[in-house]
mmCIF file of C-alpha atoms in Angstrom:
data_model
loop_
_atom_site.group_PDB
_atom_site.id
_atom_site.type_symbol
_atom_site.label_atom_id
_atom_site.label_comp_id
_atom_site.label_asym_id
_atom_site.label_seq_id
_atom_site.Cartn_x
_atom_site.Cartn_y
_atom_site.Cartn_z
ATOM 1 C CA UNK A 1 107.045 81.950 102.994
ATOM 2 C CA UNK A 2 104.849 80.779 100.111
ATOM 3 C CA UNK A 3 101.117 81.150 100.868
ATOM 4 C CA UNK A 4 100.366 77.567 99.826
ATOM 5 C CA UNK A 5 102.957 76.312 102.287
ATOM 6 C CA UNK A 6 101.453 78.417 105.065
ATOM 7 C CA UNK A 7 98.043 76.880 104.348
ATOM 8 C CA UNK A 8 99.326 73.413 105.267
ATOM 9 C CA UNK A 9 102.052 74.219 107.781
ATOM 10 C CA UNK A 10 99.844 76.169 110.213
ATOM 11 C CA UNK A 11 97.322 73.363 110.878
ATOM 12 C CA UNK A 12 100.102 70.762 111.131
ATOM 13 C CA UNK A 13 101.988 72.828 113.675
ATOM 14 C CA UNK A 14 98.901 73.421 115.764
ATOM 15 C CA UNK A 15 97.543 69.904 115.630
ATOM 16 C CA UNK A 16 100.849 68.172 116.150
ATOM 17 C CA UNK A 17 102.978 70.461 118.195
ATOM 18 C CA UNK A 18 100.930 72.781 120.320
ATOM 19 C CA UNK A 19 99.192 70.343 122.613
ATOM 20 C CA UNK A 20 101.925 71.296 125.034
ATOM 21 C CA UNK A 21 104.852 73.681 124.877
ATOM 22 C CA UNK A 22 108.226 73.830 126.537
ATOM 23 C CA UNK A 23 109.999 76.581 128.391
ATOM 24 C CA UNK A 24 113.504 75.930 129.702
ATOM 25 C CA UNK A 25 112.906 72.203 129.457
ATOM 26 C CA UNK A 26 109.687 72.374 131.500
ATOM 27 C CA UNK A 27 106.389 71.388 129.975
ATOM 28 C CA UNK A 28 103.662 74.014 130.293
ATOM 29 C CA UNK A 29 99.950 73.391 130.362
ATOM 30 C CA UNK A 30 98.172 74.652 127.270
ATOM 31 C CA UNK A 31 95.916 77.622 127.975
ATOM 32 C CA UNK A 32 92.255 77.727 127.042
ATOM 33 C CA UNK A 33 92.826 80.549 124.575
ATOM 34 C CA UNK A 34 95.315 78.362 122.707
ATOM 35 C CA UNK A 35 93.144 75.247 122.964
ATOM 36 C CA UNK A 36 90.199 76.920 121.270
ATOM 37 C CA UNK A 37 92.322 78.703 118.660
ATOM 38 C CA UNK A 38 94.077 75.438 117.791
ATOM 39 C CA UNK A 39 90.702 73.733 117.488
ATOM 40 C CA UNK A 40 89.313 76.412 115.179
ATOM 41 C CA UNK A 41 92.348 76.238 112.896
ATOM 42 C CA UNK A 42 92.022 72.468 112.857
ATOM 43 C CA UNK A 43 88.388 72.858 111.745
ATOM 44 C CA UNK A 44 89.158 75.574 109.198
ATOM 45 C CA UNK A 45 92.737 75.474 107.815
ATOM 46 C CA UNK A 46 92.160 78.863 106.181
ATOM 47 C CA UNK A 47 90.135 81.494 108.060
ATOM 48 C CA UNK A 48 87.826 82.389 105.178
ATOM 49 C CA UNK A 49 86.448 78.832 105.523
ATOM 50 C CA UNK A 50 84.888 79.745 108.909
ATOM 51 C CA UNK A 51 81.129 79.104 108.993
ATOM 52 C CA UNK A 52 81.806 76.439 106.337
ATOM 53 C CA UNK A 53 82.040 79.137 103.673
ATOM 54 C CA UNK A 54 82.650 77.931 100.123
ATOM 55 C CA UNK A 55 84.570 81.065 99.126
ATOM 56 C CA UNK A 56 86.012 84.140 100.876
ATOM 57 C CA UNK A 57 83.582 86.807 102.045
ATOM 58 C CA UNK A 58 83.975 89.972 104.073
ATOM 59 C CA UNK A 59 81.996 89.433 107.250
ATOM 60 C CA UNK A 60 81.909 90.505 110.874
ATOM 61 C CA UNK A 61 81.937 86.935 112.215
ATOM 62 C CA UNK A 62 85.091 86.096 110.272
ATOM 63 C CA UNK A 63 86.547 89.377 111.476
ATOM 64 C CA UNK A 64 85.792 88.464 115.081
ATOM 65 C CA UNK A 65 87.647 85.144 114.928
ATOM 66 C CA UNK A 66 90.567 86.620 112.993
ATOM 67 C CA UNK A 67 90.799 89.471 115.511
ATOM 68 C CA UNK A 68 90.931 86.906 118.322
ATOM 69 C CA UNK A 69 93.811 85.176 116.527
ATOM 70 C CA UNK A 70 95.724 88.444 116.284
ATOM 71 C CA UNK A 71 95.176 89.105 119.978
ATOM 72 C CA UNK A 72 96.447 85.592 120.716
ATOM 73 C CA UNK A 73 99.567 86.301 118.641
ATOM 74 C CA UNK A 74 100.230 89.340 120.839
ATOM 75 C CA UNK A 75 99.368 87.371 123.979
ATOM 76 C CA UNK A 76 101.630 84.393 123.252
ATOM 77 C CA UNK A 77 104.211 85.842 120.872
ATOM 78 C CA UNK A 78 103.511 82.949 118.504
ATOM 79 C CA UNK A 79 103.475 84.247 114.920
ATOM 80 C CA UNK A 80 101.513 81.205 113.748
ATOM 81 C CA UNK A 81 98.329 83.036 114.680
ATOM 82 C CA UNK A 82 99.413 86.166 112.843
ATOM 83 C CA UNK A 83 100.115 84.189 109.686
ATOM 84 C CA UNK A 84 96.752 82.441 109.933
ATOM 85 C CA UNK A 85 94.943 85.749 110.343
ATOM 86 C CA UNK A 86 96.794 87.346 107.450
ATOM 87 C CA UNK A 87 95.468 84.691 105.075
ATOM 88 C CA UNK A 88 91.989 86.137 105.631
ATOM 89 C CA UNK A 89 93.013 89.728 104.954
ATOM 90 C CA UNK A 90 94.894 88.788 101.809
ATOM 91 C CA UNK A 91 92.004 86.716 100.504
ATOM 92 C CA UNK A 92 89.667 89.739 100.712
ATOM 93 C CA UNK A 93 91.840 92.809 100.032
ATOM 94 C CA UNK A 94 92.845 92.961 96.368
ATOM 95 C CA UNK A 95 95.895 94.606 94.803
ATOM 96 C CA UNK A 96 94.210 98.001 94.657
ATOM 97 C CA UNK A 97 92.967 97.909 98.264
ATOM 98 C CA UNK A 98 89.378 97.107 97.304
ATOM 99 C CA UNK A 99 87.466 94.939 99.775
ATOM 100 C CA UNK A 100 86.137 91.977 97.823
ATOM 101 C CA UNK A 101 82.478 90.970 98.360
ATOM 102 C CA UNK A 102 81.667 94.107 100.398
ATOM 103 C CA UNK A 103 78.570 95.976 99.237
ATOM 104 C CA UNK A 104 79.405 99.560 100.153
ATOM 105 C CA UNK A 105 75.974 101.000 99.339
ATOM 106 C CA UNK A 106 74.232 98.613 101.733
ATOM 107 C CA UNK A 107 75.672 100.794 104.524
ATOM 108 C CA UNK A 108 75.789 97.689 106.674
ATOM 109 C CA UNK A 109 77.487 98.611 109.943
ATOM 110 C CA UNK A 110 78.685 95.001 110.232
ATOM 111 C CA UNK A 111 81.128 95.745 107.391
ATOM 112 C CA UNK A 112 83.274 97.695 109.825
ATOM 113 C CA UNK A 113 84.129 94.932 112.284
ATOM 114 C CA UNK A 114 86.597 93.031 110.052
ATOM 115 C CA UNK A 115 88.393 96.325 109.540
ATOM 116 C CA UNK A 116 89.763 96.039 113.082
ATOM 117 C CA UNK A 117 92.212 93.380 111.895
ATOM 118 C CA UNK A 118 93.823 95.648 109.290
ATOM 119 C CA UNK A 119 95.612 97.930 111.762
ATOM 120 C CA UNK A 120 98.043 95.191 112.766
ATOM 121 C CA UNK A 121 98.793 94.196 109.188
ATOM 122 C CA UNK A 122 99.375 97.790 108.114
ATOM 123 C CA UNK A 123 101.565 98.536 111.129
ATOM 124 C CA UNK A 124 103.722 95.500 110.459
ATOM 125 C CA UNK A 125 103.936 95.621 106.630
ATOM 126 C CA UNK A 126 103.117 99.225 105.637
ATOM 127 C CA UNK A 127 101.289 97.699 102.690
ATOM 128 C CA UNK A 128 99.133 100.511 101.291
ATOM 129 C CA UNK A 129 96.348 98.068 100.386
ATOM 130 C CA UNK A 130 95.375 97.810 104.039
ATOM 131 C CA UNK A 131 95.316 101.588 104.499
ATOM 132 C CA UNK A 132 93.111 102.033 101.439
ATOM 133 C CA UNK A 133 90.673 99.429 102.788
ATOM 134 C CA UNK A 134 90.632 101.117 106.199
ATOM 135 C CA UNK A 135 89.958 104.477 104.544
ATOM 136 C CA UNK A 136 87.030 102.903 102.695
ATOM 137 C CA UNK A 137 85.471 101.794 105.982
ATOM 138 C CA UNK A 138 86.082 105.218 107.502
ATOM 139 C CA UNK A 139 84.354 106.759 104.478
ATOM 140 C CA UNK A 140 81.384 104.425 104.916
ATOM 141 C CA UNK A 141 80.931 105.551 108.505
ATOM 142 C CA UNK A 142 81.180 109.203 107.451
ATOM 143 C CA UNK A 143 78.364 108.610 104.955
ATOM 144 C CA UNK A 144 76.329 106.168 107.077
ATOM 145 C CA UNK A 145 72.641 107.149 107.308
ATOM 146 C CA UNK A 146 71.837 108.553 110.748
ATOM 147 C CA UNK A 147 69.043 109.344 113.151
ATOM 148 C CA UNK A 148 68.224 112.981 113.865
ATOM 149 C CA UNK A 149 70.638 112.906 116.827
ATOM 150 C CA UNK A 150 73.478 111.425 114.784
ATOM 151 C CA UNK A 151 73.103 107.741 115.609
ATOM 152 C CA UNK A 152 74.170 105.297 112.900
ATOM 153 C CA UNK A 153 71.382 103.327 111.254
ATOM 154 C CA UNK A 154 72.167 99.633 111.602
ATOM 155 C CA UNK A 155 71.851 99.144 107.839
ATOM 156 C CA UNK A 156 70.332 100.996 104.897
ATOM 157 C CA UNK A 157 67.579 98.384 104.868
ATOM 158 C CA UNK A 158 66.792 99.049 108.536
ATOM 159 C CA UNK A 159 65.956 102.770 108.388
ATOM 160 C CA UNK A 160 65.819 104.895 111.556
ATOM 161 C CA UNK A 161 67.016 101.946 113.675
ATOM 162 C CA UNK A 162 69.923 101.621 116.062
ATOM 163 C CA UNK A 163 70.734 98.134 117.345
ATOM 164 C CA UNK A 164 72.751 97.578 120.484
ATOM 165 C CA UNK A 165 75.046 95.080 118.744
ATOM 166 C CA UNK A 166 75.965 97.708 116.144
ATOM 167 C CA UNK A 167 77.892 99.665 118.778
ATOM 168 C CA UNK A 168 80.525 96.902 118.736
ATOM 169 C CA UNK A 169 81.790 98.585 115.564
ATOM 170 C CA UNK A 170 82.534 101.897 117.352
ATOM 171 C CA UNK A 171 86.030 100.896 118.575
ATOM 172 C CA UNK A 172 87.121 100.771 114.923
ATOM 173 C CA UNK A 173 86.529 104.501 114.619
ATOM 174 C CA UNK A 174 88.339 105.370 117.839
ATOM 175 C CA UNK A 175 91.351 103.278 116.784
ATOM 176 C CA UNK A 176 91.326 104.848 113.319
ATOM 177 C CA UNK A 177 91.244 108.298 114.904
ATOM 178 C CA UNK A 178 94.191 107.570 117.173
ATOM 179 C CA UNK A 179 96.341 105.776 114.598
ATOM 180 C CA UNK A 180 95.774 108.222 111.745
ATOM 181 C CA UNK A 181 95.181 111.446 113.670
ATOM 182 C CA UNK A 182 91.540 111.837 112.669
ATOM 183 C CA UNK A 183 90.413 113.539 115.868
ATOM 184 C CA UNK A 184 86.945 114.265 114.454
ATOM 185 C CA UNK A 185 85.845 110.704 115.203
ATOM 186 C CA UNK A 186 86.096 110.819 118.989
ATOM 187 C CA UNK A 187 82.993 112.926 119.638
ATOM 188 C CA UNK A 188 81.078 110.778 117.155
ATOM 189 C CA UNK A 189 82.121 107.562 118.914
ATOM 190 C CA UNK A 190 81.048 108.898 122.302
ATOM 191 C CA UNK A 191 77.728 110.002 120.809
ATOM 192 C CA UNK A 192 76.985 106.534 119.393
ATOM 193 C CA UNK A 193 77.628 104.887 122.762
ATOM 194 C CA UNK A 194 75.777 107.379 124.934
ATOM 195 C CA UNK A 195 72.869 107.942 122.539
ATOM 196 C CA UNK A 196 71.895 104.294 122.376
ATOM 197 C CA UNK A 197 72.313 104.059 126.146
ATOM 198 C CA UNK A 198 69.789 106.859 126.618
ATOM 199 C CA UNK A 199 67.365 105.336 124.139
ATOM 200 C CA UNK A 200 67.470 101.662 125.188
ATOM 201 C CA UNK A 201 68.224 101.732 128.927
ATOM 202 C CA UNK A 202 65.588 100.294 131.254
ATOM 203 C CA UNK A 203 65.937 101.675 134.787
ATOM 204 C CA UNK A 204 63.837 98.884 136.300
ATOM 205 C CA UNK A 205 66.329 96.183 135.301
ATOM 206 C CA UNK A 206 69.503 98.135 134.575
ATOM 207 C CA UNK A 207 69.610 96.426 131.169
ATOM 208 C CA UNK A 208 69.457 97.635 127.561
ATOM 209 C CA UNK A 209 66.848 96.663 124.987
ATOM 210 C CA UNK A 210 68.119 95.106 121.760
ATOM 211 C CA UNK A 211 66.949 97.822 119.387
ATOM 212 C CA UNK A 212 65.451 101.291 119.060
ATOM 213 C CA UNK A 213 63.383 102.652 116.188
ATOM 214 C CA UNK A 214 63.352 106.436 116.040
ATOM 215 C CA UNK A 215 60.337 106.409 113.700
ATOM 216 C CA UNK A 216 58.278 103.965 115.804
ATOM 217 C CA UNK A 217 57.174 102.440 112.494
ATOM 218 C CA UNK A 218 58.418 98.906 113.162
ATOM 219 C CA UNK A 219 55.939 96.420 114.579
ATOM 220 C CA UNK A 220 58.520 95.460 117.208
ATOM 221 C CA UNK A 221 58.922 99.064 118.424
ATOM 222 C CA UNK A 222 57.090 100.359 121.483
ATOM 223 C CA UNK A 223 54.970 103.285 120.330
ATOM 224 C CA UNK A 224 56.121 105.427 123.265
ATOM 225 C CA UNK A 225 59.811 104.565 123.596
ATOM 226 C CA UNK A 226 60.657 103.040 120.207
ATOM 227 C CA UNK A 227 62.386 100.130 121.983
ATOM 228 C CA UNK A 228 62.148 96.455 121.127
ATOM 229 C CA UNK A 229 60.413 94.369 123.814
ATOM 230 C CA UNK A 230 63.197 92.147 125.206
ATOM 231 C CA UNK A 231 66.750 92.004 126.521
ATOM 232 C CA UNK A 232 68.839 89.780 124.281
ATOM 233 C CA UNK A 233 72.025 88.709 126.031
ATOM 234 C CA UNK A 234 74.397 88.758 123.079
ATOM 235 C CA UNK A 235 73.414 92.274 122.038
ATOM 236 C CA UNK A 236 74.202 93.420 125.579
ATOM 237 C CA UNK A 237 77.461 91.462 125.355
ATOM 238 C CA UNK A 238 78.494 93.276 122.161
ATOM 239 C CA UNK A 239 77.733 96.578 123.837
ATOM 240 C CA UNK A 240 79.683 95.618 126.961
ATOM 241 C CA UNK A 241 82.715 94.629 124.870
ATOM 242 C CA UNK A 242 82.503 97.892 122.942
ATOM 243 C CA UNK A 243 82.542 99.919 126.165
ATOM 244 C CA UNK A 244 85.837 98.470 127.367
ATOM 245 C CA UNK A 245 87.433 98.303 123.915
ATOM 246 C CA UNK A 246 86.707 101.876 122.904
ATOM 247 C CA UNK A 247 88.663 103.218 125.871
ATOM 248 C CA UNK A 248 91.843 101.647 124.457
ATOM 249 C CA UNK A 249 91.959 104.411 121.872
ATOM 250 C CA UNK A 250 89.824 107.213 123.286
ATOM 251 C CA UNK A 251 92.140 109.987 124.555
ATOM 252 C CA UNK A 252 91.944 110.584 128.304
ATOM 253 C CA UNK A 253 90.650 114.142 127.993
ATOM 254 C CA UNK A 254 87.884 113.288 125.505
ATOM 255 C CA UNK A 255 84.551 114.778 126.531
ATOM 256 C CA UNK A 256 82.243 111.937 127.526
ATOM 257 C CA UNK A 257 84.959 109.459 128.505
ATOM 258 C CA UNK A 258 83.835 109.663 132.123
ATOM 259 C CA UNK A 259 80.296 108.877 130.979
ATOM 260 C CA UNK A 260 81.529 105.668 129.367
ATOM 261 C CA UNK A 261 83.238 104.689 132.628
ATOM 262 C CA UNK A 262 79.932 105.299 134.417
ATOM 263 C CA UNK A 263 78.142 103.092 131.879
ATOM 264 C CA UNK A 264 80.715 100.329 132.446
ATOM 265 C CA UNK A 265 80.185 100.385 136.192
ATOM 266 C CA UNK A 266 76.420 100.473 135.879
ATOM 267 C CA UNK A 267 76.330 97.583 133.444
ATOM 268 C CA UNK A 268 78.682 95.499 135.597
ATOM 269 C CA UNK A 269 76.381 95.938 138.597
ATOM 270 C CA UNK A 270 73.342 94.952 136.521
ATOM 271 C CA UNK A 271 74.889 91.886 134.893
ATOM 272 C CA UNK A 272 75.796 90.390 138.251
ATOM 273 C CA UNK A 273 72.102 90.346 139.155
ATOM 274 C CA UNK A 274 71.303 88.110 136.184
ATOM 275 C CA UNK A 275 74.217 85.696 136.466
ATOM 276 C CA UNK A 276 72.736 82.237 136.968
ATOM 277 C CA UNK A 277 73.435 81.305 140.606
ATOM 278 C CA UNK A 278 73.861 77.619 139.824
ATOM 279 C CA UNK A 279 76.098 77.632 136.747
ATOM 280 C CA UNK A 280 77.646 81.116 136.836
ATOM 281 C CA UNK A 281 76.712 81.835 133.212
ATOM 282 C CA UNK A 282 73.901 83.784 131.527
ATOM 283 C CA UNK A 283 70.681 82.988 129.667
ATOM 284 C CA UNK A 284 69.737 83.766 126.062
ATOM 285 C CA UNK A 285 67.009 86.152 127.243
ATOM 286 C CA UNK A 286 68.932 87.489 130.172
ATOM 287 C CA UNK A 287 66.137 88.464 132.573
ATOM 288 C CA UNK A 288 63.927 85.394 132.045
ATOM 289 C CA UNK A 289 66.127 82.639 133.407
ATOM 290 C CA UNK A 290 63.301 80.470 134.705
ATOM 291 C CA UNK A 291 61.051 80.762 131.664
ATOM 292 C CA UNK A 292 60.162 77.771 129.524
ATOM 293 C CA UNK A 293 62.417 77.385 126.498
ATOM 294 C CA UNK A 294 65.116 79.771 127.682
ATOM 295 C CA UNK A 295 68.635 78.362 127.721
ATOM 296 C CA UNK A 296 72.152 79.131 128.887
ATOM 297 C CA UNK A 297 73.960 80.807 125.979
ATOM 298 C CA UNK A 298 77.695 80.665 125.281
ATOM 299 C CA UNK A 299 78.463 83.710 123.115
ATOM 300 C CA UNK A 300 76.881 86.173 125.537
ATOM 301 C CA UNK A 301 78.596 84.498 128.481
ATOM 302 C CA UNK A 302 81.967 84.736 126.729
ATOM 303 C CA UNK A 303 81.426 88.425 125.967
ATOM 304 C CA UNK A 304 80.511 89.086 129.597
ATOM 305 C CA UNK A 305 83.619 87.242 130.810
ATOM 306 C CA UNK A 306 85.643 89.378 128.409
ATOM 307 C CA UNK A 307 83.971 92.548 129.676
ATOM 308 C CA UNK A 308 84.510 91.795 133.374
ATOM 309 C CA UNK A 309 88.065 90.500 132.951
ATOM 310 C CA UNK A 310 89.205 93.500 130.948
ATOM 311 C CA UNK A 311 87.331 96.038 133.077
ATOM 312 C CA UNK A 312 88.902 94.662 136.273
ATOM 313 C CA UNK A 313 92.375 94.473 134.734
ATOM 314 C CA UNK A 314 92.189 98.027 133.407
ATOM 315 C CA UNK A 315 90.870 99.372 136.716
ATOM 316 C CA UNK A 316 87.506 100.446 135.304
ATOM 317 C CA UNK A 317 85.582 98.456 137.911
ATOM 318 C CA UNK A 318 86.316 97.138 141.399
ATOM 319 C CA UNK A 319 88.356 93.996 141.976
ATOM 320 C CA UNK A 320 85.369 92.855 144.032
ATOM 321 C CA UNK A 321 84.010 91.498 140.737
ATOM 322 C CA UNK A 322 86.865 89.015 140.471
ATOM 323 C CA UNK A 323 85.077 86.226 142.358
ATOM 324 C CA UNK A 324 82.019 86.325 140.124
ATOM 325 C CA UNK A 325 84.260 86.503 137.047
ATOM 326 C CA UNK A 326 86.014 83.315 138.216
ATOM 327 C CA UNK A 327 82.613 81.660 138.564
ATOM 328 C CA UNK A 328 81.615 82.833 135.096
ATOM 329 C CA UNK A 329 84.792 81.577 133.423
ATOM 330 C CA UNK A 330 84.692 78.201 135.160
ATOM 331 C CA UNK A 331 80.975 77.927 134.485
ATOM 332 C CA UNK A 332 81.608 78.631 130.810
ATOM 333 C CA UNK A 333 84.085 75.762 130.656
ATOM 334 C CA UNK A 334 81.749 73.368 132.449
ATOM 335 C CA UNK A 335 78.544 74.267 130.609
ATOM 336 C CA UNK A 336 79.732 74.846 127.055
ATOM 337 C CA UNK A 337 83.121 73.237 126.351
ATOM 338 C CA UNK A 338 83.563 69.609 125.352
ATOM 339 C CA UNK A 339 86.614 67.737 124.129
ATOM 340 C CA UNK A 340 86.314 65.777 120.897
ATOM 341 C CA UNK A 341 87.999 62.449 120.140
ATOM 342 C CA UNK A 342 90.540 64.167 117.881
ATOM 343 C CA UNK A 343 91.707 66.388 120.742
ATOM 344 C CA UNK A 344 89.948 69.518 119.545
ATOM 345 C CA UNK A 345 87.447 71.468 121.634
ATOM 346 C CA UNK A 346 83.863 72.356 120.782
ATOM 347 C CA UNK A 347 81.830 75.212 122.206
ATOM 348 C CA UNK A 348 78.096 74.529 122.432
ATOM 349 C CA UNK A 349 74.847 76.427 123.013
ATOM 350 C CA UNK A 350 75.332 79.338 120.659
ATOM 351 C CA UNK A 351 72.376 81.253 119.284
ATOM 352 C CA UNK A 352 73.024 81.129 115.525
ATOM 353 C CA UNK A 353 71.542 84.547 114.784
ATOM 354 C CA UNK A 354 69.016 87.053 116.064
ATOM 355 C CA UNK A 355 67.788 90.335 114.655
ATOM 356 C CA UNK A 356 64.759 92.577 114.337
ATOM 357 C CA UNK A 357 62.318 93.055 111.484
ATOM 358 C CA UNK A 358 63.385 92.068 107.990
ATOM 359 C CA UNK A 359 61.841 89.691 105.485
ATOM 360 C CA UNK A 360 60.537 87.235 104.387
ATOM 361 C CA UNK A 361 60.095 86.168 108.022
ATOM 362 C CA UNK A 362 59.553 89.192 110.254
ATOM 363 C CA UNK A 363 61.487 89.057 113.535
ATOM 364 C CA UNK A 364 59.208 90.612 116.123
ATOM 365 C CA UNK A 365 61.615 90.741 119.089
ATOM 366 C CA UNK A 366 59.308 88.639 121.252
ATOM 367 C CA UNK A 367 60.548 86.208 123.865
ATOM 368 C CA UNK A 368 59.281 83.381 121.670
ATOM 369 C CA UNK A 369 61.343 84.690 118.780
ATOM 370 C CA UNK A 370 64.653 84.773 120.678
ATOM 371 C CA UNK A 371 64.309 81.219 121.944
ATOM 372 C CA UNK A 372 63.233 79.900 118.526
ATOM 373 C CA UNK A 373 66.388 80.706 116.561
ATOM 374 C CA UNK A 374 68.687 77.692 115.958
ATOM 375 C CA UNK A 375 71.153 76.762 118.700
ATOM 376 C CA UNK A 376 74.386 75.446 117.225
ATOM 377 C CA UNK A 377 77.972 74.433 118.030
ATOM 378 C CA UNK A 378 81.234 76.180 117.127
ATOM 379 C CA UNK A 379 79.562 79.280 115.810
ATOM 380 C CA UNK A 380 82.256 81.930 115.199
ATOM 381 C CA UNK A 381 80.448 84.365 117.476
ATOM 382 C CA UNK A 382 81.059 81.972 120.337
ATOM 383 C CA UNK A 383 84.498 80.780 119.212
ATOM 384 C CA UNK A 384 85.917 84.273 118.685
ATOM 385 C CA UNK A 385 84.359 85.629 121.854
ATOM 386 C CA UNK A 386 85.630 82.654 123.857
ATOM 387 C CA UNK A 387 89.224 83.134 122.652
ATOM 388 C CA UNK A 388 89.090 86.851 123.487
ATOM 389 C CA UNK A 389 87.536 86.116 126.880
ATOM 390 C CA UNK A 390 90.171 83.486 127.684
ATOM 391 C CA UNK A 391 92.977 85.864 126.720
ATOM 392 C CA UNK A 392 91.643 88.602 128.991
ATOM 393 C CA UNK A 393 91.009 86.159 131.826
ATOM 394 C CA UNK A 394 94.549 84.816 131.488
ATOM 395 C CA UNK A 395 95.947 88.356 131.510
ATOM 396 C CA UNK A 396 93.896 89.183 134.594
ATOM 397 C CA UNK A 397 95.202 86.162 136.464
ATOM 398 C CA UNK A 398 98.816 86.912 135.573
ATOM 399 C CA UNK A 399 98.637 90.613 136.463
#
């Protein structure tokens, strides 16, 4: 089908025809995964437009939403979502397999996340462009600057630092290793996950600090531990999602796989303690629920729902967590989802961005910093995470 036709047909199909579907003459209720995906496509007829972008760019937030669309294609069997996702890949991967707009020498670990979408396109089309792009990302990770113990720096411009959210990129390497037989990556993946756990874990709370500076040079870093001072929910959510995703492609006999299962169970037990008892969701600064200025945050909540739903379904944690997962999913719908007049759905209360250090405004990792970043609607980090969470929750309830 001509690409220009796809551009217009996909939104029309979703807006006009997917409000309900039929099966054997019986009308079925539209699932939440489909509702949010339909809404996002209605907002952005081509996926590179996400975040109101004026032109295509290679970015981890776009990759997250596109990945959620691919998972929805597999979940529903509806190729509309595949075709929508493919528009993004083909707008960024040129004829030679070069990734447009990606600055390789920045060694930005966020570059890797959109690479997760390329496996499906390569498997289905065998187009060598996708393989070349995937090899480029594998090469970046092989050359990524590291700490003395082999941990990936978050970016070239953040020397000696590991950030918890950066571990969300690790499943790319494990999938690459499995698909292409590069068995050297498995030990590296386990090391990234377990190293940052050792460096950022706080035994008093059972939580993980947002960042760790091996050099202790950053103003935000504790001079003894190197850790940043607070527990940011979304960074923990990225880590939680990485833990359950990496096991999809980590061979069963891999050294350290049992350690990851232990981390999953420990994190599940800790997160339950900080689930808001009234709403069932989680706060921006996870351990300071009653503090002035703190707020219930949607992207972290969605990532936690994803983590619990998948971990229960895969048998990584006890089914005893099902009740609290139900509360979390229903709380997410009640607290963050609103229907617009045009029939689309909006997700609210998303922290636009949070990081550590940098310039011109230095991010000090304080409580005041985390609650001061803009809170917006329909941020791709919430939209993509919500779709993935809804898919896993739907799978769990149909198991």
